[in-house]
Coordinates of C-alpha atoms in Angstrom, one line a residue:
M1 CA -27.9 183.4 118.3
K2 CA -26.3 186.4 116.8
K3 CA -27.1 187.3 113.2
I4 CA -23.4 187.4 112.2
S5 CA -20.0 186.7 113.5
V6 CA -17.3 189.1 112.1
I7 CA -13.8 187.7 112.4
V8 CA -10.8 190.1 112.3
P9 CA -7.2 188.8 112.4
C10 CA -4.9 191.4 114.0
Y11 CA -1.1 191.7 113.9
N12 CA 0.8 194.8 114.8
V13 CA -2.0 197.3 113.7
E14 CA -2.0 199.6 116.8
N15 CA -2.3 202.6 114.5
L16 CA -5.1 201.2 112.4
I17 CA -7.3 198.9 114.5
D18 CA -9.4 201.6 116.1
R19 CA -10.7 202.8 112.7
C20 CA -11.6 199.2 111.8
V21 CA -13.4 198.5 115.1
K22 CA -15.2 201.8 115.0
S23 CA -16.6 201.0 111.6
L24 CA -17.9 197.7 113.0
V25 CA -19.5 198.8 116.2
E26 CA -21.3 201.6 114.4
Q27 CA -23.0 199.1 112.0
S28 CA -26.7 199.9 111.3
L29 CA -27.4 196.2 112.0
G30 CA -26.8 196.9 115.7
M31 CA -24.3 195.4 118.1
E32 CA -27.1 193.2 119.6
Q33 CA -27.1 191.3 116.3
M34 CA -23.3 191.1 115.9
E35 CA -20.5 189.0 117.4
L36 CA -17.1 190.6 116.8
I37 CA -14.2 188.3 117.2
F38 CA -10.7 189.8 117.1
V39 CA -7.8 187.3 117.1
D40 CA -4.5 189.0 118.1
D41 CA -1.9 187.0 116.2
A42 CA 1.0 187.5 118.7
S43 CA 1.3 191.2 118.1
T44 CA 4.5 192.8 119.4
D45 CA 3.1 196.4 119.6
R46 CA 0.0 197.8 121.5
T47 CA -2.6 196.1 119.3
M48 CA -3.8 193.9 122.2
E49 CA -4.2 196.9 124.5
H50 CA -6.5 198.6 122.0
L51 CA -8.5 195.4 121.6
V52 CA -8.9 194.9 125.3
Q53 CA -10.3 198.4 125.7
W54 CA -12.9 197.7 123.0
E55 CA -13.8 194.4 124.7
H56 CA -14.3 196.1 128.0
K57 CA -16.6 198.6 126.3
Y58 CA -18.7 195.9 124.6
P59 CA -18.3 192.8 126.8
D60 CA -21.3 191.0 125.5
D61 CA -20.6 191.5 121.8
I62 CA -16.8 191.6 121.4
L63 CA -14.5 188.6 122.0
V64 CA -10.7 189.1 121.9
I65 CA -8.5 186.0 121.6
H66 CA -4.8 186.3 122.0
C67 CA -2.3 183.9 120.4
D68 CA 1.1 183.3 122.0
E69 CA 2.7 182.4 118.6
N70 CA 2.2 184.0 115.2
G71 CA 0.3 181.7 112.9
K72 CA -0.5 184.2 110.2
Q73 CA -4.0 185.1 109.0
G74 CA -5.2 181.6 108.2
T75 CA -4.6 180.4 111.7
A76 CA -6.3 183.5 113.1
R77 CA -9.4 183.2 110.9
N78 CA -9.7 179.5 111.7
I79 CA -9.6 180.3 115.5
G80 CA -12.2 182.9 114.9
M81 CA -14.5 180.5 113.0
Q82 CA -14.1 177.8 115.7
N83 CA -15.3 180.3 118.3
S84 CA -18.1 181.8 116.2
S85 CA -21.8 181.3 116.8
G86 CA -23.6 183.6 114.3
K87 CA -25.9 182.5 111.5
Y88 CA -23.5 184.1 109.1
I89 CA -19.7 184.7 109.1
G90 CA -17.9 187.6 107.7
F91 CA -14.2 188.5 107.5
V92 CA -12.6 191.9 107.8
D93 CA -8.9 192.7 107.8
A94 CA -7.7 194.9 110.6
D95 CA -6.2 197.6 108.4
D96 CA -9.5 198.0 106.4
Y97 CA -12.9 199.4 107.3
V98 CA -16.5 199.0 106.1
E99 CA -19.5 201.1 105.3
P100 CA -22.1 201.5 108.1
D101 CA -24.8 199.5 106.4
M102 CA -22.7 196.7 105.1
F103 CA -23.7 193.8 107.3
E104 CA -27.4 194.9 107.6
C105 CA -27.7 194.9 103.8
L106 CA -25.8 191.7 103.2
T107 CA -27.6 189.7 106.0
E108 CA -31.0 190.9 104.9
T109 CA -30.2 189.9 101.4
A110 CA -29.0 186.5 102.5
D111 CA -32.2 185.9 104.5
R112 CA -34.5 187.1 101.7
E113 CA -32.7 185.2 98.9
N114 CA -31.7 182.1 101.0
C115 CA -28.1 182.3 99.7
E116 CA -25.0 180.6 100.9
V117 CA -22.9 183.6 100.0
V118 CA -23.7 187.3 99.5
C119 CA -21.1 189.6 98.1
G120 CA -20.7 193.4 98.1
L121 CA -18.3 195.5 96.1
Y122 CA -15.1 196.9 97.4
Q123 CA -12.7 199.6 96.4
R124 CA -8.9 199.7 96.8
E125 CA -7.6 202.9 98.2
W126 CA -4.5 204.4 99.6
E127 CA -4.0 205.3 103.2
D128 CA -5.1 208.9 102.6
G129 CA -8.4 207.7 101.1
S130 CA -7.6 208.4 97.5
L131 CA -8.6 205.6 95.0
V132 CA -6.0 203.1 93.7
E133 CA -8.6 202.0 91.2
K134 CA -12.3 202.3 90.6
P135 CA -14.7 199.7 91.9
V136 CA -15.7 197.0 89.4
Y137 CA -19.5 196.7 89.0
R138 CA -21.0 193.4 88.1
E139 CA -23.5 192.6 85.3
D140 CA -24.8 189.6 87.3
A141 CA -25.6 191.6 90.4
G142 CA -29.1 192.1 91.8
R143 CA -30.4 188.5 91.4
R144 CA -30.0 185.2 93.0
E145 CA -27.6 182.9 91.1
E146 CA -27.7 179.1 91.4
I147 CA -24.9 176.7 90.4
I148 CA -26.5 173.3 89.6
T149 CA -24.9 171.7 86.5
I150 CA -21.3 171.3 85.5
E151 CA -21.8 173.9 82.8
D152 CA -23.1 176.3 85.5
R153 CA -20.0 175.7 87.5
K154 CA -17.7 176.3 84.5
R155 CA -19.4 179.6 83.8
F156 CA -19.1 180.5 87.5
L157 CA -15.4 179.6 87.6
K158 CA -14.8 181.9 84.7
K159 CA -16.3 185.0 86.3
G160 CA -16.0 184.1 90.0
L161 CA -17.2 186.2 92.9
T162 CA -16.3 189.9 93.6
G163 CA -13.4 190.8 95.9
G164 CA -11.6 188.7 98.4
V165 CA -12.9 186.6 101.3
W166 CA -13.5 189.9 103.2
S167 CA -16.2 191.6 100.9
S168 CA -18.8 188.8 101.4
I169 CA -20.7 187.0 104.1
Y170 CA -21.2 183.3 104.3
R171 CA -23.8 181.1 106.0
R172 CA -22.0 179.4 108.8
D173 CA -23.4 176.0 108.1
F174 CA -22.1 176.3 104.5
I175 CA -18.6 176.8 105.8
M176 CA -18.8 174.1 108.4
Q177 CA -20.5 171.5 106.2
N178 CA -17.9 172.0 103.5
E179 CA -15.0 172.2 106.0
L180 CA -13.7 175.4 104.6
W181 CA -10.6 176.0 106.7
F182 CA -7.7 178.3 105.8
P183 CA -4.1 177.0 105.4
E184 CA -2.1 177.9 108.5
H185 CA 1.4 179.3 108.9
I186 CA 1.5 180.5 105.3
C187 CA 0.7 183.7 103.5
Y188 CA -1.7 184.0 100.5
E189 CA -4.0 181.7 102.4
D190 CA -7.1 183.5 101.0
N191 CA -6.1 182.4 97.4
Y192 CA -6.6 178.8 98.6
W193 CA -9.8 179.4 100.5
G194 CA -11.4 181.4 97.8
A195 CA -10.6 178.7 95.2
V196 CA -12.0 175.8 97.2
R197 CA -15.1 177.9 98.0
S198 CA -15.7 178.3 94.2
F199 CA -16.1 174.5 93.8
V200 CA -18.6 174.1 96.6
V201 CA -20.8 177.2 96.5
K202 CA -24.3 176.5 95.0
S203 CA -26.1 179.8 95.5
Y204 CA -24.9 183.4 95.7
Y205 CA -26.1 187.0 95.3
I206 CA -24.0 190.1 94.4
V207 CA -25.1 193.5 95.7
N208 CA -23.8 196.2 93.3
K209 CA -22.8 198.6 96.1
V210 CA -19.4 199.4 97.6
F211 CA -19.3 198.4 101.2
Y212 CA -15.7 197.4 101.8
H213 CA -12.7 199.7 101.9
Y214 CA -9.5 197.8 101.1
V215 CA -6.7 200.0 102.2
V216 CA -3.4 199.4 100.4
N217 CA -0.7 199.5 103.1
R218 CA 2.7 200.1 101.6
H219 CA 4.2 198.0 104.4
S220 CA 1.9 195.0 104.1
T221 CA 3.0 191.5 103.2
I222 CA 1.8 191.4 99.7
V223 CA 3.7 194.6 98.6
Q224 CA 7.0 193.9 100.3
R225 CA 10.0 194.1 98.1
D226 CA 12.6 191.4 97.8
S227 CA 10.8 189.2 100.3
T228 CA 10.8 185.4 100.2
V229 CA 7.3 185.5 101.7
H230 CA 6.1 185.9 98.1
F231 CA 7.2 182.3 97.4
D232 CA 4.3 181.2 99.6
R233 CA 1.9 182.0 96.7
L234 CA 3.6 179.1 94.8
K235 CA 3.1 176.7 97.6
I236 CA -0.6 177.7 97.8
E237 CA -1.1 177.1 94.1
L238 CA 0.4 173.6 94.4
M239 CA -1.8 173.0 97.5
K240 CA -4.8 173.9 95.4
L241 CA -4.0 171.2 92.8
D242 CA -3.7 168.6 95.6
K243 CA -7.1 169.7 97.0
Y244 CA -8.7 169.6 93.5
A245 CA -7.5 166.0 93.2
E246 CA -8.9 165.2 96.6
M247 CA -12.2 166.7 95.7
G248 CA -12.3 164.7 92.4
V249 CA -12.8 167.7 90.2
M250 CA -9.7 167.6 88.0
S251 CA -11.2 165.7 85.2
E252 CA -14.5 167.6 84.8
F253 CA -12.9 171.0 85.2
H254 CA -9.5 170.4 83.6
D255 CA -9.5 173.5 81.4
E256 CA -10.7 175.8 84.1
I257 CA -8.2 174.4 86.6
E258 CA -5.3 174.5 84.1
A259 CA -6.1 178.1 83.1
G260 CA -6.4 179.2 86.7
F261 CA -3.1 177.5 87.7
I262 CA -1.2 179.0 84.8
N263 CA -2.6 182.5 85.5
M264 CA -1.7 182.4 89.2
F265 CA 1.4 180.2 89.3
Y266 CA 3.0 181.4 86.1
L267 CA 1.7 184.8 84.9
N268 CA 1.0 186.4 88.2
S269 CA 4.2 185.0 89.7
L270 CA 6.3 186.4 86.9
H271 CA 4.7 189.8 87.4
M272 CA 5.5 189.6 91.1
F273 CA 9.1 188.6 90.4
F274 CA 9.6 191.4 87.8
D275 CA 7.9 194.0 89.8
R276 CA 9.0 193.4 93.4
F277 CA 12.5 192.0 93.2
T278 CA 15.6 194.1 92.8
V279 CA 17.6 191.1 91.9
L280 CA 15.5 188.5 90.1
P281 CA 15.2 185.1 91.9
Y282 CA 16.3 183.1 88.8
D283 CA 16.0 179.7 90.5
M284 CA 12.4 180.3 91.5
I285 CA 11.6 181.6 88.0
Y286 CA 13.0 178.4 86.4
F287 CA 11.1 176.4 89.0
V288 CA 7.8 178.1 88.0
K289 CA 8.4 177.6 84.3
D290 CA 9.5 173.9 84.6
T291 CA 6.6 173.1 87.0
V292 CA 4.0 174.4 84.5
L293 CA 5.5 172.4 81.6
H294 CA 5.7 169.3 83.7
T295 CA 2.2 169.6 85.2
F296 CA 0.3 170.8 82.1
P297 CA 2.5 170.0 79.1
D298 CA -0.4 170.5 76.6
Y299 CA -1.5 173.9 78.0
D300 CA -1.3 175.5 74.5
K301 CA -4.4 173.5 73.6
N302 CA -6.5 175.1 76.3
P303 CA -9.1 177.4 74.6
L304 CA -9.5 179.5 77.8
L305 CA -5.9 180.7 77.5
K306 CA -6.7 182.2 74.1
E307 CA -8.8 184.8 75.8
L308 CA -5.8 186.3 77.7
S309 CA -4.2 189.7 77.0
P310 CA -1.5 190.0 74.3
L311 CA 1.1 190.5 77.0
A312 CA 0.1 187.2 78.7
Q313 CA 0.0 185.4 75.3
S314 CA 3.6 186.6 74.8
L315 CA 4.7 185.2 78.2
L316 CA 3.0 181.9 77.3
E317 CA 4.8 181.7 74.0
V318 CA 8.3 182.2 75.4
M319 CA 7.7 179.4 78.0
Q320 CA 8.5 176.9 75.3
Y321 CA 12.1 178.1 75.0
E322 CA 15.2 177.3 77.1
W323 CA 15.8 180.0 79.6
D324 CA 19.0 181.3 81.1
K325 CA 19.7 184.5 83.0
D326 CA 20.2 186.6 79.9
I327 CA 16.9 185.5 78.5
V328 CA 15.1 186.1 81.8
D329 CA 16.6 189.6 82.1
E330 CA 15.4 190.4 78.6
I331 CA 11.9 189.1 79.2
A332 CA 11.7 191.1 82.4
R333 CA 13.0 194.3 80.7
Q334 CA 10.4 194.1 77.9
Y335 CA 7.6 193.2 80.4
R336 CA 8.5 196.2 82.6
E337 CA 8.5 198.5 79.6
I338 CA 5.0 197.4 78.5
C339 CA 3.7 197.7 82.0
D340 CA 5.1 201.2 82.4
E341 CA 3.5 202.2 79.1
V342 CA 0.1 200.8 80.2
D343 CA 0.4 202.7 83.5
R344 CA 1.2 206.0 81.6
K345 CA -1.8 205.6 79.4
R346 CA -4.1 204.8 82.3
A347 CA -2.8 207.9 84.2
Q348 CA -3.5 210.1 81.2
E349 CA -7.0 208.8 80.8
E350 CA -7.8 209.6 84.5
I351 CA -6.6 213.2 84.1

């Protein structure tokens, strides 16, 4: 059995995939310990040709799977997991790359500490390699953490793990026993998977070292302007609530779930609407506001929301009022002005 299966969903990345694969085949762990699974999600460019060339070069260690229909990243990752055999599973996005010692360090740590999940740090960078923002180092790094009691889980939900699904490795039996599958045919699938993961993980370890390079692609799904694909994030948040109900955790973790929902469904969605839409999608904005008020009418009593930024607090306060297009336009205008000022101050501090 291979030490780790690394799953890479690929879609129209002919100009980027070689960098990603090169960073994987040159891992210090050694290819004899790795199973690289590339799932081509019905690419329309030459991505598949590049993958086949790599598979021919490493026939015993690289598996390329081609999909006839595009199912988005969740489908590709699920296919990869179904075909995996390693003790651990890791995920890498095709437009990103990793440090040479990433999987050696993370798997050695997982073996030594007997953890379900081991995380490394990541940095977000532009395509030219310049930093978008500095890595965030963790105070709880360098030691095995266990989640045993309800209070342990509450503290964990507040701080979470570092990075996305791609900056960590997971014991394969942990994934399979908890049936951690990604939603398919929908974007923002990792928001769902990471949230469910947080309610089932019992042991983890964070290594305070940057291993993963998250490359901000100006043409990627999450930064597209005026795209209805962003509405998928709302569907994902509602799917999470259904899953929490199914898992029976809504009562014990009400405040944590409520705060997380309002942050992602309301605050983050408003930021997305105000930042990425030339013409505001008023109907969706009304839907977001009304859904929060219907689902969590007593949100203002949640102590966790008191810890949010002043800007977030202001958005929570105006949710109680009746909204029309003029009010939404004014909220968006003031929000953008504040964000622009924050960006200017941050840029001055970095000079």
